[in-house]
Coordinates of N, CA and C in Angstrom, one line a residue:
Q30 N -4.4 20.7 0.0 CA -5.1 19.5 -0.3 C -4.1 18.4 -0.4
V31 N -4.2 17.4 0.4 CA -3.3 16.2 0.3 C -3.8 15.2 -0.7
Q32 N -3.0 14.7 -1.6 CA -3.4 13.7 -2.6 C -2.4 12.6 -2.5
L33 N -3.0 11.4 -2.7 CA -2.2 10.2 -2.8 C -2.6 9.5 -4.1
A34 N -1.6 9.4 -5.0 CA -1.8 8.9 -6.3 C -1.2 7.6 -6.5
E35 N -2.0 6.5 -6.6 CA -1.5 5.2 -6.8 C -1.3 4.9 -8.3
S36 N -0.4 4.0 -8.5 CA -0.2 3.5 -9.9 C 0.5 2.1 -9.8
G37 N 0.4 1.4 -10.9 CA 1.1 0.1 -11.0 C 0.2 -1.1 -11.0
G38 N -1.1 -0.9 -10.8 CA -1.9 -2.1 -10.8 C -2.1 -2.7 -12.2
G39 N -2.8 -3.8 -12.3 CA -3.0 -4.4 -13.6 C -3.3 -5.9 -13.5
L40 N -3.3 -6.5 -14.6 CA -3.6 -8.0 -14.7 C -2.3 -8.7 -14.8
V41 N -2.1 -9.8 -14.0 CA -0.9 -10.6 -14.0 C -1.3 -12.0 -13.7
Q42 N -0.5 -12.9 -14.3 CA -0.8 -14.3 -14.0 C -0.2 -14.7 -12.6
A43 N -0.8 -15.8 -12.1 CA -0.4 -16.3 -10.8 C 1.1 -16.6 -10.9
G44 N 1.8 -16.3 -9.8 CA 3.3 -16.5 -9.8 C 4.0 -15.2 -10.3
G45 N 3.4 -14.3 -10.9 CA 4.0 -13.1 -11.4 C 4.2 -12.0 -10.3
S46 N 4.7 -10.9 -10.8 CA 5.0 -9.8 -9.9 C 4.4 -8.5 -10.4
L47 N 4.1 -7.6 -9.5 CA 3.8 -6.2 -9.7 C 4.4 -5.3 -8.7
R48 N 4.6 -4.1 -9.1 CA 5.0 -3.1 -8.1 C 4.0 -1.9 -8.1
L49 N 3.4 -1.7 -7.0 CA 2.6 -0.5 -6.8 C 3.3 0.7 -6.3
S50 N 2.9 1.9 -6.7 CA 3.6 3.1 -6.3 C 2.5 4.0 -5.8
C51 N 2.8 4.8 -4.8 CA 1.9 5.8 -4.3 C 2.7 7.1 -4.0
A52 N 2.4 8.1 -4.8 CA 3.1 9.4 -4.6 C 2.2 10.3 -3.8
A53 N 2.8 10.9 -2.7 CA 2.0 11.8 -1.8 C 2.4 13.3 -2.1
S54 N 1.3 14.1 -2.3 CA 1.5 15.5 -2.5 C 1.6 16.2 -1.1
G55 N 2.0 17.4 -1.1 CA 2.0 18.1 0.2 C 3.2 17.8 1.0
S56 N 3.1 18.2 2.2 CA 4.3 18.0 3.1 C 4.1 16.9 4.2
I57 N 3.2 16.0 4.0 CA 2.9 15.1 5.0 C 3.7 13.8 5.0
F58 N 4.3 13.5 3.9 CA 5.0 12.2 3.7 C 5.9 11.9 4.8
S59 N 6.8 12.8 5.1 CA 7.9 12.5 6.1 C 7.3 12.3 7.5
R60 N 6.1 12.8 7.7 CA 5.5 12.6 9.1 C 4.6 11.4 9.2
S61 N 4.4 10.7 8.1 CA 3.3 9.7 8.0 C 3.8 8.3 8.2
V62 N 2.9 7.5 8.8 CA 3.0 6.1 8.6 C 2.2 5.8 7.3
M63 N 2.9 5.1 6.4 CA 2.3 4.8 5.1 C 1.9 3.4 5.0
G64 N 0.8 3.1 4.5 CA 0.3 1.8 4.4 C -0.4 1.4 3.1
W65 N -0.5 0.2 2.8 CA -1.3 -0.4 1.7 C -2.4 -1.3 2.3
Y66 N -3.6 -1.0 1.9 CA -4.7 -1.8 2.2 C -5.3 -2.4 0.9
R67 N -6.1 -3.5 1.1 CA -6.8 -4.0 -0.1 C -8.2 -4.4 0.3
L68 N -9.1 -4.3 -0.7 CA -10.5 -4.7 -0.6 C -10.9 -5.6 -1.7
A69 N -11.2 -6.8 -1.4 CA -11.7 -7.7 -2.3 C -13.2 -7.9 -2.2
P70 N -13.9 -8.3 -3.3 CA -15.3 -8.5 -3.3 C -15.7 -9.5 -2.2
G71 N -16.7 -9.1 -1.4 CA -17.2 -10.0 -0.4 C -16.3 -10.1 0.9
K72 N -15.3 -9.3 0.9 CA -14.4 -9.4 2.1 C -14.2 -8.0 2.7
E73 N -13.7 -8.0 3.9 CA -13.5 -6.7 4.6 C -12.1 -6.1 4.2
R74 N -12.0 -4.8 4.3 CA -10.7 -4.2 4.0 C -9.6 -4.8 4.9
E75 N -8.5 -5.0 4.3 CA -7.4 -5.7 5.0 C -6.1 -4.8 4.9
L76 N -5.4 -4.7 6.0 CA -4.1 -4.0 6.0 C -3.1 -5.0 5.4
V77 N -2.5 -4.6 4.3 CA -1.5 -5.5 3.6 C -0.1 -5.3 4.2
A78 N 0.3 -4.0 4.3 CA 1.6 -3.7 4.8 C 1.7 -2.3 5.2
S79 N 2.5 -2.0 6.2 CA 2.7 -0.6 6.6 C 4.2 -0.3 6.9
I80 N 4.6 0.9 6.8 CA 6.0 1.3 7.1 C 6.0 2.6 7.8
T81 N 6.7 2.7 8.9 CA 6.8 3.9 9.7 C 7.8 4.9 9.2
R82 N 7.9 6.0 9.8 CA 8.9 7.0 9.4 C 10.3 6.4 9.6
A83 N 10.5 5.6 10.6 CA 11.8 4.9 10.9 C 12.0 3.7 10.0
R84 N 11.1 3.4 9.1 CA 11.1 2.3 8.2 C 10.9 1.0 8.9
S85 N 10.2 1.0 10.0 CA 9.8 -0.3 10.6 C 8.6 -0.8 9.8
T86 N 8.6 -2.1 9.5 CA 7.5 -2.6 8.6 C 6.7 -3.6 9.3
N87 N 5.4 -3.7 8.8 CA 4.5 -4.7 9.3 C 3.7 -5.3 8.1
Y88 N 3.5 -6.6 8.1 CA 2.8 -7.3 7.0 C 1.7 -8.2 7.5
A89 N 0.7 -8.3 6.7 CA -0.3 -9.3 6.9 C 0.3 -10.7 6.8
D90 N -0.1 -11.6 7.6 CA 0.4 -13.0 7.5 C 0.3 -13.5 6.1
S91 N -0.7 -13.2 5.4 CA -1.0 -13.8 4.1 C 0.0 -13.3 3.0
V92 N 0.8 -12.2 3.3 CA 1.7 -11.7 2.3 C 3.1 -11.8 2.7
K93 N 3.4 -12.2 4.0 CA 4.8 -12.2 4.5 C 5.6 -13.1 3.6
G94 N 6.8 -12.6 3.3 CA 7.7 -13.4 2.4 C 7.5 -13.2 1.0
R95 N 6.4 -12.6 0.6 CA 6.1 -12.3 -0.8 C 6.0 -10.9 -1.2
F96 N 5.5 -10.0 -0.3 CA 5.4 -8.6 -0.5 C 6.5 -7.8 0.3
T97 N 6.9 -6.7 -0.3 CA 7.8 -5.8 0.4 C 7.4 -4.4 0.2
I98 N 7.3 -3.7 1.3 CA 6.9 -2.3 1.3 C 8.2 -1.5 1.6
S99 N 8.3 -0.3 0.9 CA 9.4 0.5 1.1 C 9.0 2.0 0.8
R100 N 9.8 2.9 1.2 CA 9.5 4.3 1.0 C 10.7 5.1 0.6
D101 N 10.5 6.1 -0.2 CA 11.5 7.0 -0.7 C 11.2 8.4 -0.4
G102 N 11.9 9.0 0.6 CA 11.6 10.3 1.1 C 11.9 11.4 0.1
A103 N 12.8 11.2 -0.8 CA 13.2 12.1 -1.8 C 12.1 12.3 -2.8
K104 N 11.3 11.2 -3.0 CA 10.3 11.2 -4.1 C 8.9 11.2 -3.4
N105 N 8.8 11.3 -2.1 CA 7.5 11.2 -1.4 C 6.7 10.1 -1.9
T106 N 7.3 8.9 -2.0 CA 6.6 7.8 -2.6 C 6.8 6.5 -1.8
V107 N 5.7 5.8 -1.7 CA 5.8 4.5 -1.0 C 5.5 3.4 -2.1
Y108 N 6.2 2.3 -1.9 CA 6.1 1.2 -2.9 C 5.6 -0.1 -2.3
L109 N 5.0 -0.9 -3.1 CA 4.6 -2.3 -2.6 C 5.0 -3.2 -3.7
L110 N 6.1 -3.9 -3.5 CA 6.6 -4.9 -4.5 C 5.9 -6.3 -4.1
M111 N 5.2 -6.8 -5.1 CA 4.4 -8.0 -4.9 C 4.9 -9.1 -5.7
N112 N 5.5 -10.1 -5.1 CA 6.0 -11.3 -5.8 C 5.2 -12.5 -5.6
S113 N 5.3 -13.5 -6.4 CA 4.6 -14.8 -6.2 C 3.1 -14.6 -6.0
L114 N 2.6 -13.8 -6.9 CA 1.2 -13.4 -6.7 C 0.2 -14.6 -6.8
K115 N -0.8 -14.6 -6.0 CA -1.8 -15.6 -6.0 C -3.2 -15.0 -6.4
T116 N -4.1 -15.9 -6.9 CA -5.4 -15.4 -7.3 C -6.1 -14.7 -6.1
E117 N -5.8 -15.2 -4.9 CA -6.5 -14.5 -3.7 C -5.9 -13.2 -3.4
D118 N -4.9 -12.7 -4.1 CA -4.4 -11.4 -4.0 C -5.2 -10.4 -4.8
T119 N -6.1 -10.9 -5.6 CA -6.9 -10.0 -6.4 C -7.8 -9.1 -5.5
A120 N -7.7 -7.8 -5.8 CA -8.4 -6.8 -4.9 C -8.1 -5.4 -5.5
V121 N -8.8 -4.4 -5.0 CA -8.4 -3.0 -5.2 C -7.5 -2.6 -4.0
Y122 N -6.3 -2.1 -4.4 CA -5.3 -1.8 -3.4 C -5.3 -0.3 -3.1
Y123 N -5.3 0.1 -1.9 CA -5.4 1.5 -1.5 C -4.2 2.0 -0.7
C124 N -3.7 3.1 -1.0 CA -2.6 3.7 -0.3 C -3.2 4.6 0.9
N125 N -2.5 4.6 2.0 CA -3.0 5.3 3.1 C -1.8 6.1 3.8
A126 N -2.1 7.3 4.2 CA -1.1 8.1 5.0 C -1.8 8.4 6.3
F127 N -1.1 8.1 7.4 CA -1.7 8.2 8.7 C -0.7 8.8 9.7
S128 N -1.3 9.6 10.6 CA -0.6 10.1 11.7 C -1.5 10.2 12.9
P129 N -1.0 9.7 14.1 CA -1.9 9.9 15.3 C -1.9 11.3 15.8
G130 N -1.0 12.1 15.3 CA -1.0 13.5 15.7 C -0.1 13.8 16.9
P131 N -0.1 15.0 17.3 CA -0.8 16.1 16.6 C 0.0 16.7 15.4
P132 N -0.7 17.1 14.4 CA -2.1 16.9 14.1 C -2.4 15.5 13.6
A133 N -3.5 15.0 13.9 CA -3.9 13.7 13.4 C -4.5 13.8 12.0
Y134 N -4.2 12.8 11.2 CA -4.9 12.7 9.9 C -4.9 11.3 9.4
D135 N -5.6 11.1 8.3 CA -5.8 9.8 7.8 C -6.3 10.0 6.3
Y136 N -5.4 9.9 5.4 CA -5.7 10.1 4.0 C -5.6 8.8 3.2
W137 N -6.5 8.8 2.1 CA -6.6 7.6 1.3 C -6.4 8.0 -0.2
G138 N -5.8 7.1 -0.9 CA -5.8 7.2 -2.4 C -7.1 6.7 -3.0
Q139 N -7.1 6.8 -4.3 CA -8.4 6.4 -5.0 C -8.4 4.9 -5.3
G140 N -7.3 4.2 -5.1 CA -7.3 2.7 -5.3 C -6.8 2.3 -6.7
T141 N -6.2 1.2 -6.8 CA -5.7 0.6 -8.0 C -6.0 -0.9 -8.1
Q142 N -6.6 -1.3 -9.2 CA -7.0 -2.7 -9.3 C -5.8 -3.6 -9.6
V143 N -5.8 -4.7 -8.8 CA -4.8 -5.8 -9.1 C -5.6 -7.1 -9.3
T144 N -5.4 -7.6 -10.5 CA -6.1 -8.9 -10.8 C -5.1 -10.0 -11.1
V145 N -5.2 -11.1 -10.4 CA -4.3 -12.2 -10.6 C -5.1 -13.3 -11.2
S146 N -4.7 -13.7 -12.4 CA -5.4 -14.8 -13.1 C -4.7 -16.1 -12.9
S147 N -5.4 -17.2 -12.9 CA -4.9 -18.6 -12.7 C -4.3 -19.1 -14.0

């Protein structure tokens, strides 16, 4: 059973920083594209950032220059460092592990709440 355990969410003032972590159990981490998504009330789920096995990264335009995704193979963990947070960054953030295969898979964490106050 693969599990993705997120941590690091919380309440922060606008302009502040948070670092999210996602630890992956099992043996999938090294084979996965790891990503962070977010879901805000009334909005569709959005890809925030992703990182491939080769550490190639991709960011949503709304977070470029403010967020940094990284991965640590020794710890099977992916991080999302969020700086200069804005109220519009408020959402539940989900960790994702994906592989197009073979074998293909798509796993999700339980989500962690990030609330940015003005």
